[in-house]
PDB file of C-alpha atoms in Angstrom:
ATOM      1  CA  UNK R 786      86.753 134.046 100.191  1.00 75.00           C
ATOM      2  CA  UNK R 787      86.266 130.701  98.455  1.00 87.00           C
ATOM      3  CA  UNK R 788      82.561 129.938  98.470  1.00 90.00           C
ATOM      4  CA  UNK R 789      82.887 127.006  96.033  1.00 92.00           C
ATOM      5  CA  UNK R 790      85.259 125.184  98.358  1.00 93.00           C
ATOM      6  CA  UNK R 791      83.296 126.230 101.436  1.00 92.00           C
ATOM      7  CA  UNK R 792      80.096 124.773 100.049  1.00 94.00           C
ATOM      8  CA  UNK R 793      81.804 121.443  99.421  1.00 94.00           C
ATOM      9  CA  UNK R 794      83.508 121.441 102.821  1.00 95.00           C
ATOM     10  CA  UNK R 795      80.163 121.773 104.607  1.00 95.00           C
ATOM     11  CA  UNK R 796      79.291 118.219 103.553  1.00 94.00           C
ATOM     12  CA  UNK R 797      82.235 116.428 105.141  1.00 94.00           C
ATOM     13  CA  UNK R 798      83.126 115.192 108.588  1.00 96.00           C
ATOM     14  CA  UNK R 799      86.353 116.190 110.315  1.00 96.00           C
ATOM     15  CA  UNK R 800      88.593 114.386 112.761  1.00 96.00           C
ATOM     16  CA  UNK R 801      91.974 114.506 114.459  1.00 96.00           C
ATOM     17  CA  UNK R 802      94.399 111.676 113.806  1.00 96.00           C
ATOM     18  CA  UNK R 803      97.405 111.372 116.098  1.00 95.00           C
ATOM     19  CA  UNK R 804      99.051 108.893 113.695  1.00 95.00           C
ATOM     20  CA  UNK R 805      98.865 111.272 110.722  1.00 94.00           C
ATOM     21  CA  UNK R 806     101.736 113.696 110.053  1.00 93.00           C
ATOM     22  CA  UNK R 807      99.742 116.296 108.078  1.00 95.00           C
ATOM     23  CA  UNK R 808      96.197 115.842 106.721  1.00 96.00           C
ATOM     24  CA  UNK R 809      94.310 113.412 104.521  1.00 96.00           C
ATOM     25  CA  UNK R 810      90.878 112.473 103.261  1.00 96.00           C
ATOM     26  CA  UNK R 811      89.259 109.113 102.701  1.00 95.00           C
ATOM     27  CA  UNK R 812      86.476 110.660 100.617  1.00 94.00           C
ATOM     28  CA  UNK R 813      84.093 110.902 103.574  1.00 94.00           C
ATOM     29  CA  UNK R 814      86.080 112.859 106.140  1.00 96.00           C
ATOM     30  CA  UNK R 815      89.137 115.062 106.407  1.00 97.00           C
ATOM     31  CA  UNK R 816      91.556 114.142 109.180  1.00 97.00           C
ATOM     32  CA  UNK R 817      94.343 116.311 110.567  1.00 95.00           C
ATOM     33  CA  UNK R 818      97.349 115.905 112.771  1.00 96.00           C
ATOM     34  CA  UNK R 819      96.785 118.258 115.733  1.00 96.00           C
ATOM     35  CA  UNK R 820     100.444 119.327 115.614  1.00 95.00           C
ATOM     36  CA  UNK R 821     100.248 120.064 111.889  1.00 96.00           C
ATOM     37  CA  UNK R 822      97.103 122.174 112.368  1.00 94.00           C
ATOM     38  CA  UNK R 823      98.736 124.172 115.169  1.00 95.00           C
ATOM     39  CA  UNK R 824     101.572 125.186 112.832  1.00 94.00           C
ATOM     40  CA  UNK R 825      99.316 126.546 110.069  1.00 96.00           C
ATOM     41  CA  UNK R 826      98.360 130.157 109.517  1.00 96.00           C
ATOM     42  CA  UNK R 827      94.765 130.893 108.503  1.00 94.00           C
ATOM     43  CA  UNK R 828      95.701 131.129 104.814  1.00 94.00           C
ATOM     44  CA  UNK R 829      97.661 127.875 105.021  1.00 96.00           C
ATOM     45  CA  UNK R 830      94.683 126.145 106.646  1.00 95.00           C
ATOM     46  CA  UNK R 831      92.520 127.478 103.793  1.00 95.00           C
ATOM     47  CA  UNK R 832      94.904 125.853 101.306  1.00 96.00           C
ATOM     48  CA  UNK R 833      94.959 122.510 103.151  1.00 97.00           C
ATOM     49  CA  UNK R 834      91.153 122.446 103.313  1.00 96.00           C
ATOM     50  CA  UNK R 835      90.870 123.338  99.610  1.00 96.00           C
ATOM     51  CA  UNK R 836      93.472 120.686  98.801  1.00 97.00           C
ATOM     52  CA  UNK R 837      91.668 117.913 100.663  1.00 97.00           C
ATOM     53  CA  UNK R 838      88.197 118.823  99.375  1.00 97.00           C
ATOM     54  CA  UNK R 839      89.489 118.843  95.788  1.00 97.00           C
ATOM     55  CA  UNK R 840      90.656 115.250  96.275  1.00 97.00           C
ATOM     56  CA  UNK R 841      87.082 114.447  97.341  1.00 97.00           C
ATOM     57  CA  UNK R 842      85.464 116.426  94.500  1.00 96.00           C
ATOM     58  CA  UNK R 843      87.692 114.756  91.909  1.00 97.00           C
ATOM     59  CA  UNK R 844      87.052 111.313  93.459  1.00 96.00           C
ATOM     60  CA  UNK R 845      90.776 110.659  93.829  1.00 96.00           C
ATOM     61  CA  UNK R 846      90.167 108.316  96.796  1.00 94.00           C
ATOM     62  CA  UNK R 847      88.260 105.959  94.537  1.00 95.00           C
ATOM     63  CA  UNK R 848      90.416 106.128  91.407  1.00 95.00           C
ATOM     64  CA  UNK R 849      93.836 104.742  90.558  1.00 89.00           C
ATOM     65  CA  UNK R 850      93.338 101.527  92.501  1.00 91.00           C
ATOM     66  CA  UNK R 851      95.556  99.633  90.028  1.00 93.00           C
ATOM     67  CA  UNK R 852      98.353 102.209  90.254  1.00 94.00           C
ATOM     68  CA  UNK R 853     101.289 102.615  92.609  1.00 92.00           C
ATOM     69  CA  UNK R 854      99.653 104.456  95.541  1.00 91.00           C
ATOM     70  CA  UNK R 855     102.507 106.881  96.274  1.00 90.00           C
ATOM     71  CA  UNK R 856     103.022 107.833  92.633  1.00 93.00           C
ATOM     72  CA  UNK R 857      99.267 108.208  92.061  1.00 95.00           C
ATOM     73  CA  UNK R 858      99.054 110.454  95.138  1.00 94.00           C
ATOM     74  CA  UNK R 859     101.792 112.669  93.657  1.00 94.00           C
ATOM     75  CA  UNK R 860      99.854 112.849  90.375  1.00 96.00           C
ATOM     76  CA  UNK R 861      96.643 113.733  92.233  1.00 97.00           C
ATOM     77  CA  UNK R 862      98.446 116.413  94.259  1.00 96.00           C
ATOM     78  CA  UNK R 863      99.802 118.018  91.082  1.00 96.00           C
ATOM     79  CA  UNK R 864      96.305 118.203  89.584  1.00 97.00           C
ATOM     80  CA  UNK R 865      94.687 119.436  92.818  1.00 97.00           C
ATOM     81  CA  UNK R 866      97.313 122.083  93.574  1.00 97.00           C
ATOM     82  CA  UNK R 867      97.271 123.402  90.027  1.00 97.00           C
ATOM     83  CA  UNK R 868      93.479 123.735  90.143  1.00 97.00           C
ATOM     84  CA  UNK R 869      93.719 125.644  93.428  1.00 97.00           C
ATOM     85  CA  UNK R 870      96.417 127.848  91.907  1.00 97.00           C
ATOM     86  CA  UNK R 871      94.148 128.531  88.915  1.00 96.00           C
ATOM     87  CA  UNK R 872      91.221 129.434  91.179  1.00 95.00           C
ATOM     88  CA  UNK R 873      93.508 131.895  92.995  1.00 94.00           C
ATOM     89  CA  UNK R 874      94.597 133.786  89.855  1.00 94.00           C
ATOM     90  CA  UNK R 875      97.893 131.856  89.698  1.00 95.00           C
ATOM     91  CA  UNK R 876      99.079 133.404  92.986  1.00 94.00           C
ATOM     92  CA  UNK R 877     101.640 130.875  94.215  1.00 95.00           C
ATOM     93  CA  UNK R 878     101.221 132.095  97.803  1.00 94.00           C
ATOM     94  CA  UNK R 879      97.843 130.322  97.725  1.00 94.00           C
ATOM     95  CA  UNK R 880      99.577 126.921  97.445  1.00 94.00           C
ATOM     96  CA  UNK R 881     102.521 127.577  99.745  1.00 94.00           C
ATOM     97  CA  UNK R 882     103.032 126.298 103.272  1.00 94.00           C
ATOM     98  CA  UNK R 883     105.810 128.029 105.222  1.00 90.00           C
ATOM     99  CA  UNK R 884     107.218 124.731 106.495  1.00 89.00           C
ATOM    100  CA  UNK R 885     107.129 122.925 103.125  1.00 88.00           C
ATOM    101  CA  UNK R 886     107.363 125.662 100.515  1.00 91.00           C
ATOM    102  CA  UNK R 887     105.439 125.936  97.286  1.00 92.00           C
ATOM    103  CA  UNK R 888     103.365 122.844  96.540  1.00 93.00           C
ATOM    104  CA  UNK R 889     103.774 120.747  93.396  1.00 93.00           C
ATOM    105  CA  UNK R 890     101.575 121.966  90.569  1.00 95.00           C
ATOM    106  CA  UNK R 891     103.436 121.279  87.336  1.00 95.00           C
ATOM    107  CA  UNK R 892     103.091 118.049  85.378  1.00 94.00           C
ATOM    108  CA  UNK R 893     106.339 116.329  84.305  1.00 92.00           C
ATOM    109  CA  UNK R 894     106.047 117.974  80.877  1.00 92.00           C
ATOM    110  CA  UNK R 895     106.201 121.426  82.508  1.00 92.00           C
ATOM    111  CA  UNK R 896     102.553 122.321  81.936  1.00 95.00           C
ATOM    112  CA  UNK R 897     100.113 123.106  84.713  1.00 97.00           C
ATOM    113  CA  UNK R 898      98.508 120.025  86.241  1.00 97.00           C
ATOM    114  CA  UNK R 899      94.968 121.387  85.826  1.00 97.00           C
ATOM    115  CA  UNK R 900      95.272 120.656  82.108  1.00 98.00           C
ATOM    116  CA  UNK R 901      95.319 116.901  82.835  1.00 98.00           C
ATOM    117  CA  UNK R 902      93.556 114.198  84.769  1.00 97.00           C
ATOM    118  CA  UNK R 903      95.401 112.517  87.627  1.00 97.00           C
ATOM    119  CA  UNK R 904      95.702 109.401  85.465  1.00 97.00           C
ATOM    120  CA  UNK R 905      97.371 111.372  82.666  1.00 97.00           C
ATOM    121  CA  UNK R 906      99.876 112.906  85.092  1.00 96.00           C
ATOM    122  CA  UNK R 907     100.452 109.461  86.626  1.00 96.00           C
ATOM    123  CA  UNK R 908     101.278 108.038  83.193  1.00 95.00           C
ATOM    124  CA  UNK R 909     103.789 110.861  82.646  1.00 95.00           C
ATOM    125  CA  UNK R 910     105.420 110.194  86.026  1.00 93.00           C
ATOM    126  CA  UNK R 911     105.435 106.457  85.366  1.00 90.00           C
ATOM    127  CA  UNK R 912     106.923 106.941  81.899  1.00 89.00           C
ATOM    128  CA  UNK R 913     109.709 109.087  83.353  1.00 83.00           C
ATOM    129  CA  UNK R 914     110.489 106.436  85.971  1.00 77.00           C
ATOM    130  CA  UNK R 915     110.376 103.604  83.395  1.00 73.00           C
ATOM    131  CA  UNK R 916     112.681 105.392  80.969  1.00 67.00           C
ATOM    132  CA  UNK R 917     115.181 105.774  83.799  1.00 59.00           C
ATOM    133  CA  UNK R 918     114.861 102.134  84.819  1.00 56.00           C
ATOM    134  CA  UNK R 919     115.627 100.944  81.269  1.00 58.00           C
ATOM    135  CA  UNK R 920     118.998 102.652  81.314  1.00 55.00           C
ATOM    136  CA  UNK R 921     121.858 100.237  81.816  1.00 49.00           C
ATOM    137  CA  UNK R 922     124.959 100.715  83.896  1.00 50.00           C
ATOM    138  CA  UNK R 923     128.439 100.704  82.364  1.00 50.00           C
ATOM    139  CA  UNK R 924     128.745  96.953  82.946  1.00 53.00           C
ATOM    140  CA  UNK R 925     125.559  96.331  80.903  1.00 57.00           C
ATOM    141  CA  UNK R 926     123.395  95.315  83.838  1.00 55.00           C
ATOM    142  CA  UNK R 927     120.008  96.903  84.384  1.00 54.00           C
ATOM    143  CA  UNK R 928     119.910  99.445  87.167  1.00 49.00           C
ATOM    144  CA  UNK R 929     117.621  99.271  90.140  1.00 51.00           C
ATOM    145  CA  UNK R 930     115.621 102.493  90.296  1.00 48.00           C
ATOM    146  CA  UNK R 931     114.107 103.950  93.447  1.00 53.00           C
ATOM    147  CA  UNK R 932     111.711 106.887  93.204  1.00 54.00           C
ATOM    148  CA  UNK R 933     110.712 108.831  96.317  1.00 58.00           C
ATOM    149  CA  UNK R 934     109.241 112.174  97.183  1.00 58.00           C
ATOM    150  CA  UNK R 935     111.258 114.372  99.545  1.00 61.00           C
ATOM    151  CA  UNK R 936     111.203 117.864 100.995  1.00 59.00           C
ATOM    152  CA  UNK R 937     114.440 119.779 100.375  1.00 60.00           C
ATOM    153  CA  UNK R 938     115.509 123.124 101.777  1.00 63.00           C
ATOM    154  CA  UNK R 939     116.431 125.765  99.189  1.00 58.00           C
ATOM    155  CA  UNK R 940     119.361 128.186  99.544  1.00 64.00           C
ATOM    156  CA  UNK R 941     116.960 131.005 100.437  1.00 62.00           C
ATOM    157  CA  UNK R 942     115.549 128.978 103.344  1.00 63.00           C
ATOM    158  CA  UNK R 943     112.287 128.020 101.629  1.00 56.00           C
ATOM    159  CA  UNK R 944     111.412 124.369 101.093  1.00 54.00           C
ATOM    160  CA  UNK R 945     110.372 122.481  97.962  1.00 55.00           C
ATOM    161  CA  UNK R 946     109.039 119.015  97.271  1.00 55.00           C
ATOM    162  CA  UNK R 947     111.279 117.101  94.900  1.00 57.00           C
ATOM    163  CA  UNK R 948     111.011 113.754  93.225  1.00 58.00           C
ATOM    164  CA  UNK R 949     114.202 111.876  94.061  1.00 55.00           C
ATOM    165  CA  UNK R 950     115.399 109.163  91.710  1.00 48.00           C
ATOM    166  CA  UNK R 951     118.223 106.849  92.753  1.00 48.00           C
ATOM    167  CA  UNK R 952     119.721 104.340  90.328  1.00 43.00           C
ATOM    168  CA  UNK R 953     121.784 101.328  91.244  1.00 46.00           C
ATOM    169  CA  UNK R 954     123.191 100.099  94.500  1.00 46.00           C
ATOM    170  CA  UNK R 955     125.754 102.917  94.556  1.00 44.00           C
ATOM    171  CA  UNK R 956     122.940 105.373  95.281  1.00 44.00           C
ATOM    172  CA  UNK R 957     123.672 107.668  92.357  1.00 39.00           C
ATOM    173  CA  UNK R 958     120.753 109.628  91.089  1.00 38.00           C
ATOM    174  CA  UNK R 959     119.167 113.021  90.780  1.00 36.00           C
ATOM    175  CA  UNK R 960     116.205 115.025  91.969  1.00 39.00           C
ATOM    176  CA  UNK R 961     113.701 117.004  89.955  1.00 41.00           C
ATOM    177  CA  UNK R 962     111.687 119.789  91.506  1.00 42.00           C
ATOM    178  CA  UNK R 963     107.980 119.130  91.282  1.00 40.00           C
ATOM    179  CA  UNK R 964     106.882 122.574  92.364  1.00 35.00           C
TER     180      UNK R 964
END
């Protein structure tokens, strides 16, 4: 169904990685957790393969070396998932995994990630985190800000990835959906 992705996938090596929780690429191979693969339907496996090969095609493994790795990975995922969504006529089922829900595809400004480079999305994510970190608590002291990506279960039973931001030692914060 996706000859463009299939052609690219033919040029990579594949491996199983018992230490990995899902899947990843290092730019030369795609590695999977055997347990993760067992849980995927055929269409979900298609998405994971498209996702990993887009990281390779966009050279994400070799870019962003001066950036925070976790935040840059989120930026790359937004760009990759949005491009896959675009190539599937914006059908959100194409970027959905039953266990994790719809994958992140919107940049922090609300636009589709395919409109930006990973570096541009990274800068938006970084700017959002920095603006939060500059806020001061009621006693005038700067707040410590922790940013982490989590999977949350929705009321309807589906799951979504959210960017969790916690400020200060009291653990107060908020989460923003990064669907």
